[in-house]
Coordinates of C-alpha atoms in Angstrom, one line a residue:
F18 CA -39.8 -46.1 -11.6
I19 CA -41.8 -43.3 -9.9
S20 CA -38.9 -40.8 -10.4
F21 CA -38.8 -41.8 -14.1
I22 CA -42.5 -41.0 -14.5
F23 CA -42.0 -37.8 -12.5
L24 CA -39.3 -36.6 -14.8
S25 CA -41.1 -37.8 -17.9
S26 CA -44.1 -35.8 -17.1
G27 CA -42.2 -32.6 -17.4
T28 CA -42.6 -31.5 -13.8
G29 CA -39.1 -32.8 -12.9
S30 CA -37.4 -31.0 -15.8
N31 CA -39.2 -27.8 -14.7
I32 CA -37.8 -28.1 -11.2
L33 CA -34.3 -28.9 -12.4
S34 CA -34.5 -25.9 -14.7
A35 CA -35.6 -23.7 -11.8
L36 CA -32.8 -25.0 -9.6
Q37 CA -30.3 -24.4 -12.3
D38 CA -31.5 -20.8 -12.7
L39 CA -31.3 -20.3 -8.9
F40 CA -27.8 -21.7 -8.9
W41 CA -26.6 -19.3 -11.6
L42 CA -28.4 -16.4 -9.9
L43 CA -26.7 -17.2 -6.6
K44 CA -23.3 -17.6 -8.3
S45 CA -23.7 -14.2 -10.1
K46 CA -24.5 -12.5 -6.8
V47 CA -21.6 -14.1 -5.0
E48 CA -19.2 -13.0 -7.8
K49 CA -20.6 -9.5 -7.7
Q50 CA -20.0 -9.3 -4.0
L51 CA -16.4 -10.6 -4.5
Q52 CA -15.9 -7.9 -7.1
I53 CA -17.1 -5.2 -4.7
I54 CA -14.8 -6.6 -1.9
S55 CA -11.8 -6.7 -4.2
V56 CA -12.2 -3.0 -5.3
L57 CA -13.0 -1.8 -1.7
Q58 CA -9.9 -3.4 -0.2
W59 CA -7.8 -1.7 -2.9
V60 CA -9.3 1.7 -2.3
L61 CA -9.0 1.4 1.5
T62 CA -5.5 0.1 1.3
F63 CA -4.2 3.0 -0.7
L64 CA -6.3 5.6 1.2
I65 CA -5.1 4.4 4.6
M66 CA -1.7 2.9 4.0
G67 CA -0.4 5.5 1.6
K68 CA -1.3 8.1 -1.0
D69 CA 0.3 8.8 -4.4
Q70 CA 0.2 11.7 -6.8
N71 CA 0.1 9.3 -9.7
L72 CA -2.3 6.7 -8.3
M73 CA -4.5 8.3 -5.8
Q74 CA -5.8 11.5 -4.3
P75 CA -7.1 11.7 -0.7
C76 CA -10.8 11.3 -0.1
F77 CA -12.8 14.1 1.6
L78 CA -13.9 11.5 4.2
L79 CA -10.3 10.8 5.4
S80 CA -7.7 13.0 6.9
C81 CA -4.6 13.9 5.0
T82 CA -2.1 11.7 6.8
S83 CA 1.4 11.2 5.5
P84 CA 2.0 8.3 3.2
G85 CA 2.4 4.9 4.8
I86 CA 1.7 6.1 8.4
A87 CA -0.5 3.0 9.0
C88 CA 2.4 0.7 8.1
T89 CA 4.8 2.5 10.4
L90 CA 2.3 2.4 13.3
I91 CA 1.8 -1.4 12.8
L92 CA 5.5 -2.0 12.9
M93 CA 5.9 0.1 16.0
Y94 CA 3.1 -1.8 17.7
I95 CA 4.7 -5.1 16.9
L96 CA 8.0 -3.9 18.5
C97 CA 6.0 -3.4 21.8
T98 CA 4.6 -7.0 21.8
D99 CA 6.1 -10.4 22.4
C100 CA 6.7 -10.6 18.6
W101 CA 9.2 -7.7 18.7
A102 CA 11.9 -10.0 17.3
I103 CA 10.1 -10.3 14.0
A104 CA 9.8 -6.5 13.7
A105 CA 13.5 -6.1 14.7
L106 CA 14.5 -8.6 12.0
Y107 CA 12.4 -6.9 9.4
L108 CA 14.0 -3.5 10.3
A109 CA 17.5 -5.0 10.0
W110 CA 16.7 -6.5 6.7
L111 CA 15.1 -3.1 5.6
V112 CA 18.4 -1.4 6.0
F113 CA 20.1 -4.0 3.9
D114 CA 17.3 -3.8 1.2
W115 CA 16.9 0.0 1.2
N116 CA 18.1 0.7 -2.3
T117 CA 16.1 -2.2 -4.0
P118 CA 13.3 0.1 -5.2
K119 CA 15.9 2.2 -7.1
K120 CA 17.2 -0.9 -8.8
G121 CA 14.1 -2.2 -10.5
G122 CA 12.3 -3.4 -7.4
R123 CA 11.3 -7.0 -6.6
R124 CA 8.2 -8.0 -8.5
S125 CA 6.2 -11.2 -7.7
Q126 CA 4.4 -13.0 -10.4
W127 CA 2.4 -14.7 -7.7
V128 CA 1.1 -11.4 -6.3
R129 CA 0.5 -10.0 -9.8
N130 CA -1.7 -13.1 -10.6
W131 CA -3.8 -13.1 -7.4
T132 CA -7.4 -14.0 -8.2
I133 CA -8.6 -10.9 -6.4
W134 CA -7.3 -8.8 -9.3
R135 CA -9.5 -10.6 -11.7
Y136 CA -12.5 -9.7 -9.6
F137 CA -11.2 -6.2 -9.5
R138 CA -11.0 -6.2 -13.3
D139 CA -14.5 -7.6 -13.8
Y140 CA -16.2 -5.0 -11.4
F141 CA -15.9 -2.2 -14.0
P142 CA -14.8 -4.1 -16.3
I143 CA -11.3 -3.0 -17.2
R144 CA -9.9 -4.0 -20.6
L145 CA -6.4 -3.6 -22.2
V146 CA -6.2 -3.1 -26.0
K147 CA -3.0 -3.7 -27.9
T148 CA -2.6 -1.8 -31.2
H149 CA 1.0 -2.6 -32.1
N150 CA 3.7 -5.0 -31.2
L151 CA 6.6 -3.9 -29.0
L152 CA 10.1 -5.1 -29.7
T153 CA 11.9 -6.7 -26.8
T154 CA 15.1 -5.2 -27.9
R155 CA 13.9 -1.7 -27.0
N156 CA 12.9 0.1 -23.8
Y157 CA 9.8 2.2 -23.5
I158 CA 8.2 5.0 -21.6
F159 CA 4.4 4.8 -21.7
G160 CA 2.5 8.1 -21.1
Y161 CA -0.7 7.2 -19.4
H162 CA -3.8 9.5 -19.8
P163 CA -5.9 10.7 -18.2
H164 CA -5.1 10.5 -14.5
G165 CA -8.6 10.2 -13.2
I166 CA -9.1 10.2 -9.5
M167 CA -7.3 7.0 -8.7
G168 CA -5.6 5.8 -11.9
L169 CA -7.6 2.5 -11.7
G170 CA -6.9 1.5 -15.2
A171 CA -3.1 2.1 -14.8
F172 CA -3.0 -0.1 -11.7
C173 CA -5.1 -3.0 -13.0
N174 CA -3.4 -3.1 -16.5
F175 CA 0.2 -2.7 -15.6
S176 CA 0.6 -3.7 -11.9
T177 CA -1.4 -6.9 -12.2
E178 CA -1.8 -9.6 -14.8
A179 CA -5.6 -9.4 -14.7
T180 CA -5.9 -8.0 -18.3
G181 CA -3.0 -10.1 -19.6
V182 CA -0.3 -7.5 -20.2
S183 CA 2.4 -10.1 -20.3
Q184 CA 0.5 -12.2 -22.8
K185 CA -0.3 -9.2 -25.0
F186 CA 3.2 -7.8 -24.9
P187 CA 5.5 -10.9 -24.4
G188 CA 9.0 -10.1 -23.2
I189 CA 8.0 -6.6 -21.9
R190 CA 8.3 -5.9 -18.2
P191 CA 5.9 -3.0 -17.1
Y192 CA 6.9 -0.7 -14.2
L193 CA 4.2 1.6 -13.0
A194 CA 5.9 4.8 -11.6
T195 CA 4.6 6.1 -8.3
L196 CA 5.6 8.6 -5.7
A197 CA 9.1 7.9 -4.3
G198 CA 8.1 8.7 -0.7
N199 CA 5.9 5.6 -0.6
F200 CA 9.1 3.4 -0.8
R201 CA 10.4 4.8 2.4
M202 CA 7.5 3.3 4.3
P203 CA 8.0 -0.2 5.8
I204 CA 5.7 -3.0 4.5
L205 CA 4.0 -0.6 2.0
R206 CA 7.3 -0.5 -0.1
D207 CA 7.3 -4.3 -0.3
Y208 CA 3.7 -4.5 -1.3
L209 CA 4.2 -1.9 -4.1
M210 CA 7.4 -3.6 -5.4
S211 CA 5.6 -7.0 -5.6
G212 CA 3.3 -5.5 -8.3
G213 CA 6.2 -4.1 -10.3
I214 CA 5.7 -0.6 -9.1
C215 CA 8.7 1.7 -9.0
P216 CA 9.6 5.2 -7.7
V217 CA 9.1 8.0 -10.1
N218 CA 12.5 9.5 -9.7
R219 CA 15.6 9.9 -11.8
D220 CA 17.7 7.2 -10.1
S221 CA 15.1 4.5 -10.5
I222 CA 14.2 5.4 -14.1
D223 CA 17.8 5.7 -15.1
Y224 CA 18.6 2.3 -13.7
I225 CA 15.6 0.5 -15.4
L226 CA 16.3 2.1 -18.7
S227 CA 20.1 1.8 -18.8
K228 CA 21.1 -1.0 -16.4
N229 CA 18.3 -3.5 -16.5
G230 CA 18.6 -4.7 -20.1
S231 CA 15.9 -4.2 -22.7
G232 CA 12.2 -4.9 -22.8
N233 CA 11.4 -2.5 -20.0
A234 CA 8.4 -0.2 -20.1
I235 CA 8.0 2.5 -17.5
I236 CA 4.4 3.8 -17.2
I237 CA 4.2 7.4 -16.1
V238 CA 0.9 9.1 -15.4
V239 CA 2.0 12.3 -17.1
G240 CA -0.8 14.7 -16.0
G241 CA -0.2 13.9 -12.3
A242 CA -2.1 15.7 -9.5
A243 CA -2.8 18.8 -11.7
E244 CA -4.8 16.7 -14.2
S245 CA -6.8 15.0 -11.5
L246 CA -8.3 18.4 -10.5
N247 CA -10.2 18.6 -13.8
C248 CA -11.3 15.0 -14.2
T249 CA -15.1 14.6 -14.3
P250 CA -17.5 12.3 -16.2
G251 CA -18.1 13.3 -19.8
K252 CA -14.8 15.3 -20.0
N253 CA -11.8 14.2 -21.9
S254 CA -8.9 16.5 -21.2
V255 CA -5.2 16.0 -20.5
T256 CA -2.5 18.1 -18.8
L257 CA 0.4 17.8 -21.3
K258 CA 1.4 21.0 -23.0
N259 CA 4.1 21.9 -20.4
R260 CA 4.9 18.3 -19.3
K261 CA 8.1 17.5 -21.2
G262 CA 10.3 15.9 -18.6
F263 CA 9.3 12.4 -19.7
V264 CA 10.3 13.3 -23.3
K265 CA 13.8 14.4 -22.2
L266 CA 14.2 11.1 -20.2
A267 CA 13.2 9.2 -23.3
L268 CA 15.9 11.0 -25.4
R269 CA 18.6 10.5 -22.8
H270 CA 18.0 6.8 -22.8
G271 CA 16.8 6.2 -26.4
A272 CA 13.6 4.8 -25.0
D273 CA 10.6 4.8 -27.4
L274 CA 7.5 6.8 -26.3
V275 CA 4.1 5.1 -26.3
P276 CA 0.9 7.1 -25.9
V277 CA -1.8 5.3 -23.8
Y278 CA -5.3 6.5 -23.3
S279 CA -7.9 5.0 -21.0
F280 CA -11.5 5.6 -22.1
G281 CA -13.8 5.7 -19.1
E282 CA -11.1 6.6 -16.5
N283 CA -12.9 9.9 -15.7
E284 CA -16.3 8.2 -15.5
V285 CA -16.0 6.2 -12.3
Y286 CA -16.1 9.0 -9.8
Q287 CA -18.0 12.3 -9.4
Q288 CA -15.9 15.2 -8.4
V289 CA -16.6 18.8 -7.3
I290 CA -14.7 21.0 -9.8
F291 CA -13.5 24.3 -8.4
E292 CA -13.2 27.1 -11.0
E293 CA -10.0 28.9 -11.6
G294 CA -9.7 31.8 -9.2
S295 CA -12.0 30.2 -6.6
W296 CA -10.9 29.6 -3.0
G297 CA -11.2 25.8 -3.5
R298 CA -8.8 25.8 -6.4
W299 CA -6.4 28.0 -4.5
V300 CA -6.3 25.5 -1.7
Q301 CA -5.8 22.6 -4.0
K302 CA -2.9 24.3 -5.8
K303 CA -1.2 25.1 -2.5
F304 CA -1.4 21.5 -1.4
Q305 CA -0.1 20.4 -4.8
K306 CA 2.8 22.8 -4.7
H307 CA 4.0 22.2 -1.1
I308 CA 2.9 18.7 -0.3
G309 CA 2.8 16.9 -3.7
F310 CA -0.9 16.0 -4.0
A311 CA -4.0 18.0 -4.6
P312 CA -7.0 17.1 -2.3
C313 CA -10.1 16.4 -4.3
I314 CA -13.7 16.4 -3.1
F315 CA -15.2 13.4 -4.8
H316 CA -17.6 10.4 -4.3
G317 CA -18.5 7.1 -5.8
R318 CA -21.3 4.7 -4.9
G319 CA -22.2 3.2 -1.6
L320 CA -21.3 -0.3 -0.5
F321 CA -24.8 -1.7 -0.6
S322 CA -26.5 0.5 -3.2
S323 CA -25.4 2.3 -6.3
N324 CA -27.9 5.0 -5.5
T325 CA -26.0 6.2 -2.4
W326 CA -22.7 8.0 -2.0
G327 CA -19.6 6.2 -0.9
L328 CA -16.0 5.2 -1.6
L329 CA -16.6 2.6 -4.2
P330 CA -16.1 3.8 -7.8
Y331 CA -19.1 3.4 -10.1
S332 CA -18.9 0.2 -12.3
K333 CA -18.3 1.9 -15.6
P334 CA -16.1 0.3 -18.3
I335 CA -12.5 1.4 -18.5
T336 CA -10.7 0.5 -21.8
T337 CA -7.0 1.2 -21.9
V338 CA -5.6 1.5 -25.4
V339 CA -1.8 1.3 -25.9
G340 CA -0.8 3.2 -29.0
E341 CA 1.9 3.0 -31.6
P342 CA 5.5 3.5 -30.3
I343 CA 7.4 6.6 -31.4
T344 CA 11.0 5.8 -32.1
I345 CA 13.3 8.0 -30.1
P346 CA 17.1 8.4 -30.8
K347 CA 19.5 8.3 -27.9
T348 CA 20.9 11.7 -27.1
D349 CA 23.0 12.2 -24.0
N350 CA 22.3 16.0 -23.8
P351 CA 19.1 16.7 -25.8
S352 CA 18.6 20.3 -26.8
Q353 CA 15.3 22.1 -26.0
E354 CA 14.5 22.0 -29.7
E355 CA 14.8 18.2 -29.8
V356 CA 12.6 17.9 -26.7
D357 CA 10.0 20.2 -28.2
F358 CA 10.0 18.3 -31.5
Y359 CA 9.5 14.9 -30.0
H360 CA 7.0 16.3 -27.5
S361 CA 5.0 17.6 -30.4
L362 CA 5.1 14.2 -32.1
Y363 CA 3.9 12.6 -29.0
V364 CA 0.9 15.1 -28.6
D365 CA -0.1 14.5 -32.2
S366 CA 0.1 10.7 -31.7
L367 CA -2.0 10.8 -28.6
I368 CA -4.7 12.9 -30.3
K369 CA -4.7 10.5 -33.3
L370 CA -5.1 7.5 -30.9
F371 CA -8.0 9.2 -29.2
D372 CA -9.7 10.1 -32.5
K373 CA -9.3 6.6 -33.9
Y374 CA -10.8 4.8 -31.0
K375 CA -13.3 7.2 -29.4
S376 CA -16.3 6.1 -31.3
K377 CA -15.6 2.4 -30.6
F378 CA -15.8 3.1 -26.8
G379 CA -19.0 5.1 -26.6
L380 CA -17.9 8.7 -27.5
P381 CA -19.4 10.7 -30.4
E382 CA -17.3 11.4 -33.5
T383 CA -17.5 15.1 -32.6
E384 CA -15.7 14.6 -29.2
V385 CA -12.4 16.4 -29.1
L386 CA -9.5 15.6 -26.7
E387 CA -8.6 18.8 -24.8
V388 CA -4.8 19.3 -24.3
N389 CA -3.9 21.7 -21.6

């Protein structure tokens, strides 16, 4: 009876309302911390376990170790412990399983649907936009632009199910192409394959596009390391004029080309841009030529504050728009004229995609996509 009077008086309802507000405040803070942790573990995993010219560039805070060195050291350590038999069995199985990455890999829907990837998505947030249906009777090569520092949109959209790629493109199996050297590293190779990531080499791509049935989509970050050197907030430019190898691959397999542009990919990190002819750019190009990646000096936000520098990317929206497929005929030995023709069609299609959606995602109508 006393409780009834207490609630009727309005005091109780005010307390309940305050408690409810406190609950939602605490919940939102917990979710934000989980988002930060999910992004941080991904950044650290790829910086320490391995680097990739399509997915990542080394941070200025970390040494330029070879890809997957941490995985190799872990395995060697286990061999020296009482659990050596486990490591020995894994190495024996590794010999048997060595060519699996070249044959489409071994994706895991369980890994692709981990809850951590949804927190990863919501941190920015990242969004996938479908503009056209894709036929399951065809194979595709997606050209992903721009590279950014880490290709965050490419990973989240196509190596996880966080943005619903399988629901938006039913019957299509996405394969994000990455540096082939990563698949020679124990443990790391299995982690990459579980997300549907494949080596960006001819053997792997030939297998997926010719011996793996239809409904396959290989995502290639066309600009690679060279493009990453110019990515900076407020700049929309792609390295594409002399990148024609992916077009030749599409012609050889009759795989349709699909332009993909990620608005906001360049906004999540600040980078020191070295001008052409400077010593910094000379060093970057030497690394790119001889080692396969270009070291970038960049920073994001701190772990505890967005006003400090750190490894975490800034929480800026990334919207990945998948454009209209360009039908490509199958030609076993395409001529240079054919490659140039379809490359020109692809460039025009990418520019049209950018112009159509730029104003919807925060860019002015006067913004122009720079094609280098």
